[in-house]
XYZ file of C-alpha atoms in Angstrom:
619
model
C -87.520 144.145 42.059
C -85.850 143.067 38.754
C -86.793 142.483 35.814
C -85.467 139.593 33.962
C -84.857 138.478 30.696
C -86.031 134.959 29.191
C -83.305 132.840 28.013
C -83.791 129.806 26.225
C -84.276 126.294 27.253
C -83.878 123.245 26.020
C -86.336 121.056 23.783
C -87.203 118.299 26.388
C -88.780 120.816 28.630
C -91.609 121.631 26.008
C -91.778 118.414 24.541
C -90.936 115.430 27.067
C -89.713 111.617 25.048
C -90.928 109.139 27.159
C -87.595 107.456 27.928
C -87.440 111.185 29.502
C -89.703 110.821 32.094
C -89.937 109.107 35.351
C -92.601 106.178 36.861
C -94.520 109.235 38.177
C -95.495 110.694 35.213
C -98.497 109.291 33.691
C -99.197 108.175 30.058
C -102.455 108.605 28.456
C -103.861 106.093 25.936
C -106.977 106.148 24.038
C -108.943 103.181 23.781
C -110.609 103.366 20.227
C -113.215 100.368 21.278
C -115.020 99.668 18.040
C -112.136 101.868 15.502
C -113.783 104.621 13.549
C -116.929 102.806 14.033
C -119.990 105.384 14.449
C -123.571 105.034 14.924
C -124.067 108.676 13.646
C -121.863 110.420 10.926
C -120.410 113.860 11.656
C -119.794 115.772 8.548
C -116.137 116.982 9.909
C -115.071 113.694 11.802
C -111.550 112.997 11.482
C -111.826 109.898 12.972
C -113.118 108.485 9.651
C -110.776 110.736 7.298
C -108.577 107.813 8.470
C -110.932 105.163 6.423
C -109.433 102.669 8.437
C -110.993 98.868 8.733
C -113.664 99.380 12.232
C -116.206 96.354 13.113
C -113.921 94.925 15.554
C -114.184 95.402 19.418
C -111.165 96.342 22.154
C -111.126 92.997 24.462
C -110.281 92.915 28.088
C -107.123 91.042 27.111
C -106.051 93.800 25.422
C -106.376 95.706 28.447
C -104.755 93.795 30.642
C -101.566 93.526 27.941
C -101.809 97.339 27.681
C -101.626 97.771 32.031
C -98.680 94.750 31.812
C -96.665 96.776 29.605
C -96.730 100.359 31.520
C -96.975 98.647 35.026
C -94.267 101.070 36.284
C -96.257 104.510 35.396
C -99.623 105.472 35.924
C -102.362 105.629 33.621
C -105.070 107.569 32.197
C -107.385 106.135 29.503
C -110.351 107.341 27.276
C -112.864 105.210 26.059
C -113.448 106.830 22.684
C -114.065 106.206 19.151
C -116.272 106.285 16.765
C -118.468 106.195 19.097
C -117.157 103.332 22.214
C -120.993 102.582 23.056
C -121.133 100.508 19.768
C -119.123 97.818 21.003
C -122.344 96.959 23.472
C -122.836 96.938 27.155
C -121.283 93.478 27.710
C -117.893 94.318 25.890
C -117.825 97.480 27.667
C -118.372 96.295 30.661
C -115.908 93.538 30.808
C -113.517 96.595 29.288
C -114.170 98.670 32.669
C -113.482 95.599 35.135
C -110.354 94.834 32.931
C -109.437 98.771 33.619
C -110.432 98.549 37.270
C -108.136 95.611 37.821
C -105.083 97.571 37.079
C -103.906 98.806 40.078
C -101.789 101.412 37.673
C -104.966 102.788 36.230
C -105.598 106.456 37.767
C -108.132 107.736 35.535
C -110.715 106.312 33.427
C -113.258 108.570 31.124
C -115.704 108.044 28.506
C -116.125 110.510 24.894
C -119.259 109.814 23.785
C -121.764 111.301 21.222
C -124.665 110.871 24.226
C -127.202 108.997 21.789
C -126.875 106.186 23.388
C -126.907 107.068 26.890
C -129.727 105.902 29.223
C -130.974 104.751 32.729
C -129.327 101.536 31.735
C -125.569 102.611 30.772
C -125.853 104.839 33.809
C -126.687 101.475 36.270
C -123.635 99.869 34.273
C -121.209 102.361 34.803
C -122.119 103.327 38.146
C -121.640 98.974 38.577
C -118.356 98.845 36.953
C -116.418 102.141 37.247
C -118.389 104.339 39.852
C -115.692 107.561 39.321
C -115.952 107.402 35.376
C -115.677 110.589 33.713
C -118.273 111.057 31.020
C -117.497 114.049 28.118
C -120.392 114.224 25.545
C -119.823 116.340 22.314
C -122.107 118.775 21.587
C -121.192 121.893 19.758
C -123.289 124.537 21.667
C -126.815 125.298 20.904
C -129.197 123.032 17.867
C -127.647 125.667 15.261
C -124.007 125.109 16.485
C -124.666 121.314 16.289
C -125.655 121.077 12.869
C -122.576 119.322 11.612
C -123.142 116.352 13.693
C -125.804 114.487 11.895
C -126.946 110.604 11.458
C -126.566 108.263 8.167
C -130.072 109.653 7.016
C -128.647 113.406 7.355
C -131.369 114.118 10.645
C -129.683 116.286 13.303
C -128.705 114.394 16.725
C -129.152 117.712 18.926
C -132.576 116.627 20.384
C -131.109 113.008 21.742
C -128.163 114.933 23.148
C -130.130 116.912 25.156
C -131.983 114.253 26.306
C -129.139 112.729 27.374
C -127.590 116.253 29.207
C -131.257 115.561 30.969
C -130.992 112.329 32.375
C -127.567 113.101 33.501
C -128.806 115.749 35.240
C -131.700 113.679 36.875
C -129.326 111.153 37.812
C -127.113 113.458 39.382
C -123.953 112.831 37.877
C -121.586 115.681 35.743
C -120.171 115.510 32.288
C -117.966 117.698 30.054
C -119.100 119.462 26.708
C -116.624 118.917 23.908
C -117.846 121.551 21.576
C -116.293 122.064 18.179
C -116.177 125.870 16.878
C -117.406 125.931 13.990
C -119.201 128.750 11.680
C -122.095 127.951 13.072
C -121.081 129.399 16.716
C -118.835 132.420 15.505
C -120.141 135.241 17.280
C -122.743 133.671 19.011
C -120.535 132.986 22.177
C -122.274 134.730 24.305
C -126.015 132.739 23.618
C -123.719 129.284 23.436
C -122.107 129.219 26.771
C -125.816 130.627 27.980
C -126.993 127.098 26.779
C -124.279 124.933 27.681
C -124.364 126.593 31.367
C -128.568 125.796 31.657
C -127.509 122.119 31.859
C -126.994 121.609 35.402
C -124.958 118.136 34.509
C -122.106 120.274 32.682
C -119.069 121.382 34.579
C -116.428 121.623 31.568
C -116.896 123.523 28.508
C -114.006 122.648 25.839
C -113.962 124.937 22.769
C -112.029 123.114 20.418
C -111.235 124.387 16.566
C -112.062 122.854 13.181
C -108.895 123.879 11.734
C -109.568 122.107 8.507
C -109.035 124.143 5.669
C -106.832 121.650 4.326
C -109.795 119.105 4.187
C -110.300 118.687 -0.086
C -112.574 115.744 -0.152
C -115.441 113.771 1.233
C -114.903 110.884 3.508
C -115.115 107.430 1.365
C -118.152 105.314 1.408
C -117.782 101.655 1.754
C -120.802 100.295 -0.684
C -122.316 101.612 -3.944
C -124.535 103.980 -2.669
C -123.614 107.200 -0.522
C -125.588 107.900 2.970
C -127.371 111.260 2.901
C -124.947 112.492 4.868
C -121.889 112.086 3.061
C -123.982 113.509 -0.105
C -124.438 116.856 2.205
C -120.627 116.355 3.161
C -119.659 116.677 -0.399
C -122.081 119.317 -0.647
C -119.909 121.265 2.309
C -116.475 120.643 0.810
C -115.524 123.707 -1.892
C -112.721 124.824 -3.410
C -111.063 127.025 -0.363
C -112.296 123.799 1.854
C -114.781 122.704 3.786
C -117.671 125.641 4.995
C -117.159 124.048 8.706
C -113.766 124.955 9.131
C -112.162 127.986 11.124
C -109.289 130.416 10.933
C -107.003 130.744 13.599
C -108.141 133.846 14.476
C -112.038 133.016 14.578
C -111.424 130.758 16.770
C -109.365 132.793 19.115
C -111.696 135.498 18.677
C -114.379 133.104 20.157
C -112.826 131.764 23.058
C -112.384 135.370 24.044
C -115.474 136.422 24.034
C -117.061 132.729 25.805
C -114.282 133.731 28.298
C -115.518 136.956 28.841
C -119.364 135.834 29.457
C -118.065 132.895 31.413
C -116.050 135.473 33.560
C -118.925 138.575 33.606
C -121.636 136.359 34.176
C -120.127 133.993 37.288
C -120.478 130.876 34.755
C -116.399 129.954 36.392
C -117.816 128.981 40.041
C -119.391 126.081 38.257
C -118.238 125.390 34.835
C -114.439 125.011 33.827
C -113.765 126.667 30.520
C -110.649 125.395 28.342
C -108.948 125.955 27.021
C -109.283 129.225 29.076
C -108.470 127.712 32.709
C -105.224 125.977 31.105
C -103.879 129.453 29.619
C -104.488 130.973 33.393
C -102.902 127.953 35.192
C -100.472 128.753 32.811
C -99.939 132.753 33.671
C -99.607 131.526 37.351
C -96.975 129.286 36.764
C -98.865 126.126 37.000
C -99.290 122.916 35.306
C -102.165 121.862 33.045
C -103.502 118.176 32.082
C -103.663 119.511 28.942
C -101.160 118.250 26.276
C -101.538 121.609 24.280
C -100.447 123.588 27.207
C -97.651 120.477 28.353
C -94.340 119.251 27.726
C -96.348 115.444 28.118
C -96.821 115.854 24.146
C -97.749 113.152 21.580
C -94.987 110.402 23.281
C -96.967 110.341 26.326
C -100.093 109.613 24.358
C -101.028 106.282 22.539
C -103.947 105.023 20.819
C -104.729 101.343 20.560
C -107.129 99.910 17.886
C -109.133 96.840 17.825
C -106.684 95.290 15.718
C -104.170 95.684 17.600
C -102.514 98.989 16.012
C -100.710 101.107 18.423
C -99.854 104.504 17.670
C -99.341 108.294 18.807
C -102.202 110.702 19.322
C -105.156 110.163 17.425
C -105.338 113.755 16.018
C -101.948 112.967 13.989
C -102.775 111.329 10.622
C -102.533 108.087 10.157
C -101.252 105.612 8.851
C -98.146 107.513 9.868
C -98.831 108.015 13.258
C -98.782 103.978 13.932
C -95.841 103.620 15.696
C -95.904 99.036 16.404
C -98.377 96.493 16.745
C -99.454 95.505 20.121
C -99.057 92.277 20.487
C -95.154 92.749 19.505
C -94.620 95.083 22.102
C -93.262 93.453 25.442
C -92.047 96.368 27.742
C -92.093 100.535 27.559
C -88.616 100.310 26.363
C -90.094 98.745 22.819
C -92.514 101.992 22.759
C -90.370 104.598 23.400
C -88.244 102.743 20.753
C -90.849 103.072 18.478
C -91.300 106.424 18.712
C -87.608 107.459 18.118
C -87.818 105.670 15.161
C -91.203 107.534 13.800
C -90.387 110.354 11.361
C -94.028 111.509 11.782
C -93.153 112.060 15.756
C -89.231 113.615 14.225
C -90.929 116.226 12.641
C -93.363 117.225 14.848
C -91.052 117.560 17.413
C -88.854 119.635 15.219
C -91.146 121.866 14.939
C -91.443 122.550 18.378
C -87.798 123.409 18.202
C -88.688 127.083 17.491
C -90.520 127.565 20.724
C -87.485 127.312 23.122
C -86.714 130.969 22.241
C -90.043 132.364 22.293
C -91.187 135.046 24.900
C -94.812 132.904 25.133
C -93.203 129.180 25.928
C -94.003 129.971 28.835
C -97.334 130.231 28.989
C -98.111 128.375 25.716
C -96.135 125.088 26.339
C -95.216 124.610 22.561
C -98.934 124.425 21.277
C -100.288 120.410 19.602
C -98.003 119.265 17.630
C -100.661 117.342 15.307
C -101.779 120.668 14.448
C -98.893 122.176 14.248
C -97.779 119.754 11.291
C -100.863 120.683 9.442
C -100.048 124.280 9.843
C -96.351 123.816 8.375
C -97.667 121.464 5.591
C -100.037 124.570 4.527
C -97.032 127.064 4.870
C -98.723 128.912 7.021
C -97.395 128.265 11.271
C -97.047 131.763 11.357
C -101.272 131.653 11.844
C -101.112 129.230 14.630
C -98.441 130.755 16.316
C -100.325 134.171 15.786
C -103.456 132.849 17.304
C -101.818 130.856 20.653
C -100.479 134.528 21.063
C -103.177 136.112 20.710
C -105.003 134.030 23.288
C -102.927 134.219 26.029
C -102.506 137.928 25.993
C -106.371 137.758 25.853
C -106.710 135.615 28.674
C -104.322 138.011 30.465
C -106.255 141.345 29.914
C -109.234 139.901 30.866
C -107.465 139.218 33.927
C -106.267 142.282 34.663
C -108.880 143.939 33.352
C -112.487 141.724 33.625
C -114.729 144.866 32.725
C -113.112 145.036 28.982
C -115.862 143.958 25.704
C -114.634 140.578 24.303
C -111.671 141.446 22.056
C -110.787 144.832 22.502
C -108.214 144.189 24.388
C -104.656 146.748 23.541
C -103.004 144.291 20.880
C -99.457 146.557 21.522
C -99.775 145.187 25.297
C -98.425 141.594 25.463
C -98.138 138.846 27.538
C -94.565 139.661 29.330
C -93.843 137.583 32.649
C -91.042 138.915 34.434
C -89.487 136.024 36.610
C -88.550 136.279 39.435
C -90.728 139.132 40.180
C -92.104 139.480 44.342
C -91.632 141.822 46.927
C -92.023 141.521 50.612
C -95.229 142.668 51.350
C -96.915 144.996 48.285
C -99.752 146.518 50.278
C -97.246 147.730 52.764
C -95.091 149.612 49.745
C -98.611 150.708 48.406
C -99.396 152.565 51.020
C -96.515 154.098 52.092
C -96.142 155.483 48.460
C -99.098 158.049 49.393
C -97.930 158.548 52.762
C -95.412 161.508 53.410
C -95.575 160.593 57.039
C -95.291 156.753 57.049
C -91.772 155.527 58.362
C -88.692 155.015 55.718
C -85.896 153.000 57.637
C -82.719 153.477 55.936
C -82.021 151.764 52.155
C -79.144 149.139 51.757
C -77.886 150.930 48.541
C -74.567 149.238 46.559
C -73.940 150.683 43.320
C -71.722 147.909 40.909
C -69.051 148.508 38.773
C -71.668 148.237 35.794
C -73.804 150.572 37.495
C -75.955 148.494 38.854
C -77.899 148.843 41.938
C -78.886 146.687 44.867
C -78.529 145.454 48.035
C -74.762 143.764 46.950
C -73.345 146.050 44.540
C -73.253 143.220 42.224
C -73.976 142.940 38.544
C -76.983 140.591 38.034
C -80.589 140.229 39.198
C -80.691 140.489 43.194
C -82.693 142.075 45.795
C -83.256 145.668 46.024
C -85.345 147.825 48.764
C -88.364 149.250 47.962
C -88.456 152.555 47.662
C -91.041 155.557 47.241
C -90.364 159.201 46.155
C -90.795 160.073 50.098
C -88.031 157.853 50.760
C -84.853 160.214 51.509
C -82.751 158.019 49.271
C -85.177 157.532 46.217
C -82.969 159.612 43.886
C -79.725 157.730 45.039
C -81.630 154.923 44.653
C -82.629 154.920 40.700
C -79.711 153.704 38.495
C -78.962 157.060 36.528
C -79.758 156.428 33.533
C -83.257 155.602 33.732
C -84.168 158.405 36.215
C -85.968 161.018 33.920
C -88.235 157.841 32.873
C -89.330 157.048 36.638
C -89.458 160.811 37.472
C -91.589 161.347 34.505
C -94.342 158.329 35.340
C -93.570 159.172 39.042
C -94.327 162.922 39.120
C -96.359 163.914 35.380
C -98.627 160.556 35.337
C -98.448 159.743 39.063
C -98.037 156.197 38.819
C -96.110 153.836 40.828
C -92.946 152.374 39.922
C -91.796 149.202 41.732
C -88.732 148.428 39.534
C -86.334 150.137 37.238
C -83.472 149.209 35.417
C -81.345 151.411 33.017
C -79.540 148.299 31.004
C -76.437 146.830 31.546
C -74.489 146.190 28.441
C -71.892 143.684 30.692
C -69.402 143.596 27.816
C -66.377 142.719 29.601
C -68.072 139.710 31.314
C -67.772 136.752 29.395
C -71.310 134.960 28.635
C -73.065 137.559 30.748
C -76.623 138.274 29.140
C -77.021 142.457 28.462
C -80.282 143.730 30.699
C -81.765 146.061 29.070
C -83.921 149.076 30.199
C -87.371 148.644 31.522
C -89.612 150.235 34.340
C -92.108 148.079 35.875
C -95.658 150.384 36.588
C -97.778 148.874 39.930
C -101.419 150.585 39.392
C -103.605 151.359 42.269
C -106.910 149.657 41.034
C -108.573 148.464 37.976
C -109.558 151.908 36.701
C -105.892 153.532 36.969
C -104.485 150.151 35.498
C -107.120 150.736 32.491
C -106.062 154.149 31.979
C -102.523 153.541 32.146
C -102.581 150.400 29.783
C -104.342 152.879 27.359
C -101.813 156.119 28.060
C -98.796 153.730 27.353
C -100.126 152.490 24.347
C -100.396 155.745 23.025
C -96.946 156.845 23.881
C -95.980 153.486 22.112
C -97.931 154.847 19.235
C -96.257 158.414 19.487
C -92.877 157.027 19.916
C -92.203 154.448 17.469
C -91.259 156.440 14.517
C -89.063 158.759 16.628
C -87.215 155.950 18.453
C -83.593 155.154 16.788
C -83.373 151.963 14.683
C -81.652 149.874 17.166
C -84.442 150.073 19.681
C -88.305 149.002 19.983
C -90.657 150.004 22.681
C -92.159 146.619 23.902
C -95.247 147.089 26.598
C -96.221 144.373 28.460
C -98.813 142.548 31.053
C -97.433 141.005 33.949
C -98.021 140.271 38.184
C -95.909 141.179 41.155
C -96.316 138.389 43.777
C -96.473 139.669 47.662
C -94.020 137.468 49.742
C -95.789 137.984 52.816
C -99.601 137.647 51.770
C -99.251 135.615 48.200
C -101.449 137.624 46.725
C -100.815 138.779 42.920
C -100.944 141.950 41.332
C -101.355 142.831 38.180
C -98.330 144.964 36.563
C -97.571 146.939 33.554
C -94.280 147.233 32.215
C -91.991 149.505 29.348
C -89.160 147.771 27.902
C -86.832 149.438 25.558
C -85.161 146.508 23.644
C -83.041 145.455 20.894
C -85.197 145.998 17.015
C -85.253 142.464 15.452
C -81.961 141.921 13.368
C -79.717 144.296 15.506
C -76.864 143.640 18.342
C -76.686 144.708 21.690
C -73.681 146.749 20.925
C -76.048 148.929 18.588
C -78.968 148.770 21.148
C -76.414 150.484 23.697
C -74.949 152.765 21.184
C -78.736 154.293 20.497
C -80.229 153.615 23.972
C -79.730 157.167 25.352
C -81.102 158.880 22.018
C -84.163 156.061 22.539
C -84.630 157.077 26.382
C -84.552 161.082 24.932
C -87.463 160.138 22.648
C -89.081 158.202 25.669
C -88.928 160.752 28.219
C -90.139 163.500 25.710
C -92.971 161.267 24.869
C -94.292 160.343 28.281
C -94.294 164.531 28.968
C -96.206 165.218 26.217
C -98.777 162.258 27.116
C -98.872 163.764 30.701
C -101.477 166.599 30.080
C -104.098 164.065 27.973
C -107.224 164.131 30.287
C -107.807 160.482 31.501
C -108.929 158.107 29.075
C -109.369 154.212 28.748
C -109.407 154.222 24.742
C -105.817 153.002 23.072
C -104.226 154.202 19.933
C -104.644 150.925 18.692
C -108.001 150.240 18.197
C -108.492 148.863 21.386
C -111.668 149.847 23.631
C -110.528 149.283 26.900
């Protein structure tokens, strides 16, 4: 099978405008019902970092003018805040009817701090909107929740819990938003333990407090200070605010709650992000997450009580306000809007950089609000870093479920090769160990590039599967990479599904160069461990020896079986240009780089077995 390289696309298909998209694609919008209005007063909201006017209440009109206005798309709308039980049961109520009678509205869910939250509310939303979705935030365990606090500085963890309780009681499932904090940094473990004892959770989200950039307390309307924005001060230093996360604390978390969450079953009943959306995301699905999306900040709008209408709420306002509500007559005047928002210019520019990343993939171009906060720091390098970091921790643990939260190989990365299938893997599997199976004959065409296949043509097409039984496996291995498959074939005795020896295609106009790689098809868990960990020692061994035109690049990726659909996990050597040279140097130095290569994986050959890396990594 081939291996492919990734080529880059265009801007729209990480970050969708929504004059881009058709009446299928749905637009979220957040209903902020009473503003930034609270009944409790989070040390790290950002909601009130905003110190916009609240009091007022979201009407039903509103509502209805909101559904008039996207009547040819659907829908999906979150009652939040503040906190949206503050604008009472009556206005809430007449808010769900106004939502039900929008035959456009697909989705309707509730973010709520849970204080509130009794038989009563229950009887009213099971009245107005039986299907509502309720999330409650709660940031782990009565340690982890510390942060969230009333007016008078008293924790709200015991309410929550009571209202996780009654929930349960009542039968009816919520989400956890929990925000990583300090607090929870390597306690993952004991905090998904908790979260998972409620039997009314089904979704965990982990979500960061990247807000290092936070220099001062939240204003107080009045002359004297609440007790809790006293202990808010109190929490803002010099290097910022003692709740906030790095990058790579954060990352280093969600690893290790996705490792308990797989180890310990927690997945058959509780959906982790933003784990699940960075596997949908492996497999080539879609996510409902905008992080993971190309539905980005233009398909989602926030509308205040006052009529405000903006982007996503995590972008800073006022900036993010894109028209005023009662101005706006048809989808055309929003998507107007937002061409016209410099705020939504920028963030989008920054998303520019992605289209030629190896990740996009799999990472869909990040959150722009947080990119922006990132760049204004000088420092996107970190959330790039991190987003990376995830998904090729997400894909070990994949591959490899048995590894200790983040120890995964760091010189093993997250490499897709698309399109990569063959016609039935177990079949090829088995006839590798089997001298005796039956080899019909190979369709072998070599190229004038040297390329071959089943068409003799230069290019990615089929090729037969072949095993070192096969009486035409040394006819067919392109030359130049044969002493690299004989030497994982016959000293490591691993299995080789694909090979390519590079293709420099210099006399074909706007042909892209292939360059060498070997794809590696392990039996089982155990020999994938141990070969994960012998290549990343002969990446260590190698890299000083390897000419300065090429770089040894290992990576994780899964060969799909056309006749069963089941995946496999694959491991796979490139040999590719070193940042900052040309193809024509990578080819003039490739066949001193495959020398070094071949040497190397000899001398690796004899190691006795071992699942420890030359990185650091305890596989």
């Amino acid at each position: 099978m081939p291996v492919t390289r990734t080529t880059p696309v265009d801007l729209d298909s990480l970050y969708a405008p929504l004059s881009s998209t058709g009446p299928d694609t749905a637009v979220s919008v957040i209903l902020k019902l009473r503003g930034e209005t609270c009944d409790i007063d989070c040390l790290y909201c950002f909601e009130k970092r905003k110190e916009s006017p609240g009091g007022a209440r979201i009407s039903a009109a509103q509502v209805h003018r909101l559904g008039s206005i996207f009547s040819g798309r659907p829908l999906s709308v979150e009652l939040h805040g503040g906190e949206p039980l503050s604008a009472g049961r009556e206005r809430v109520a007449e808010v769900l009817d106004a939502l039900a009678a929008q035959p456009n509205v697909i989705r309707v869910s509730l973010q709520t701090n849970g204080l509130q939250i009794d038989d009563a509310w229950l009887d009213l939303f099971e009245r107005h909107c039986p299907e509502l979705e309720i999330g409650i935030s709660l940031d782990g365990d009565a340690v982890g929740n510390s942060w969230r606090v009333g007016y008078d500085g008293r924790p709200t963890y015991p309410r929550v819990i009571e209202a996780l309780e009654l929930l349960g009681r009542r039968e009816r499932r919520a989400g956890v938003i929990c925000a990583v904090t300090p607090y929870v940094l390597g306690r993952a473990s004991e905090v998904m333990e908790h979260l998972a004892s409620f039997p009314a959770v089904t979704t965990v989200s982990l979500v960061p407090c990247f807000d290092a950039a936070v220099t001062r307390s939240t204003t107080v309307v009045g002359s004297r200070a609440p007790t809790s924005r006293a202990l808010q001060r109190r929490a803002i230093g010099p290097t910022g605010p003692a709740w906030a996360v790095t990058p790579r604390q954060y990352t280093d978390f969600v690893l290790e709650a996705a490792h308990h969450w797989v180890t310990d079953g927690v997945f058959r009943r509780i959906k982790l992000e933003p784990v699940v959306s960075v596997i949908r995301r492996l497999k080539g699905l879609r996510t409902r997450s905008c992080h993971f999306s190309d539905l980005k900040c233009d398909h989602i709008l926030t509308l205040y009580p006052d009529d405000r209408l903006g982007s996503c709420d995590e972008l800073p306002w006022p900036q993010a306000r894109l028209v005023t509500l009662g101005d706006v007559h048809a989808e055309a005047d929003v998507a107007r809007a937002q061409g016209g928002s410099l705020l939504l210019q920028q963030a989008r520019s920054l998303v520019t950089k992605c289209t030629t990343c190896d990740y996009r993939d799999s990472c869909g171009a990040g959150c722009p609000a947080v990119r922006l906060r990132f760049a204004a720091a000088g420092d996107e390098d970190a959330y790039c870093d991190h987003r990376m970091r995830l998904i090729d921790g997400v894909a070990a643990l994949l591959a490899q479920p048995a590894l200790p939260p983040n120890t995964f190989c760091s010189r093993l990365r997250w490499r897709p090769v698309r399109p990569n299938d063959m016609h039935h893997v177990a079949a090829f599997l088995a006839r590798w160990d089997d001298p005796a199976a039956p080899r019909p004959p190979a369709h072998l065409q070599v190229s004038a590039h040297g390329n071959i296949n089943t068409v003799g043509l230069p290019g990615v097409h089929e090729a037969d599967d072949l095993d070192p039984h096969h009486p035409q496996w040394h006819e067919g291995i392109e030359p130049g990479i044969r002493p690299v498959v004989a030497a994982l074939t016959s000293h490591w005795n691993t299995i080789t599904y694909d090979s390519c020896q590079g293709h420099a295609y210099a006399d074909l106009p706007g042909a892209e160069p292939r360059f060498l790689s070997v794809g590696i098809l392990p039996r089982d868990r155990v020999e994938y461990a141990r070969t994960a960990a012998r290549l990343c020692r002969v990446a260590s061994r190698a890299e000083f020896s390897l000419p300065r035109a090429c770089s040894l690049v290992l990576g994780r990726s899964e060969l799909t079986c056309r006749t069963t659909g089941r995946v496999y996990p694959t491991l796979d050597l490139h040999l590719v240009p070193t940042a900052g040279t040309t193809p024509a140097e990578y080819f003039k130095d490739l066949a001193q780089a495959m020398h070094v290569l071949t040497e190397t994986l000899a001398e690796t050959a004899s190691a006795p077995p071992s699942t420890h890396c030359a990185c650091g990594g305890d596989l």
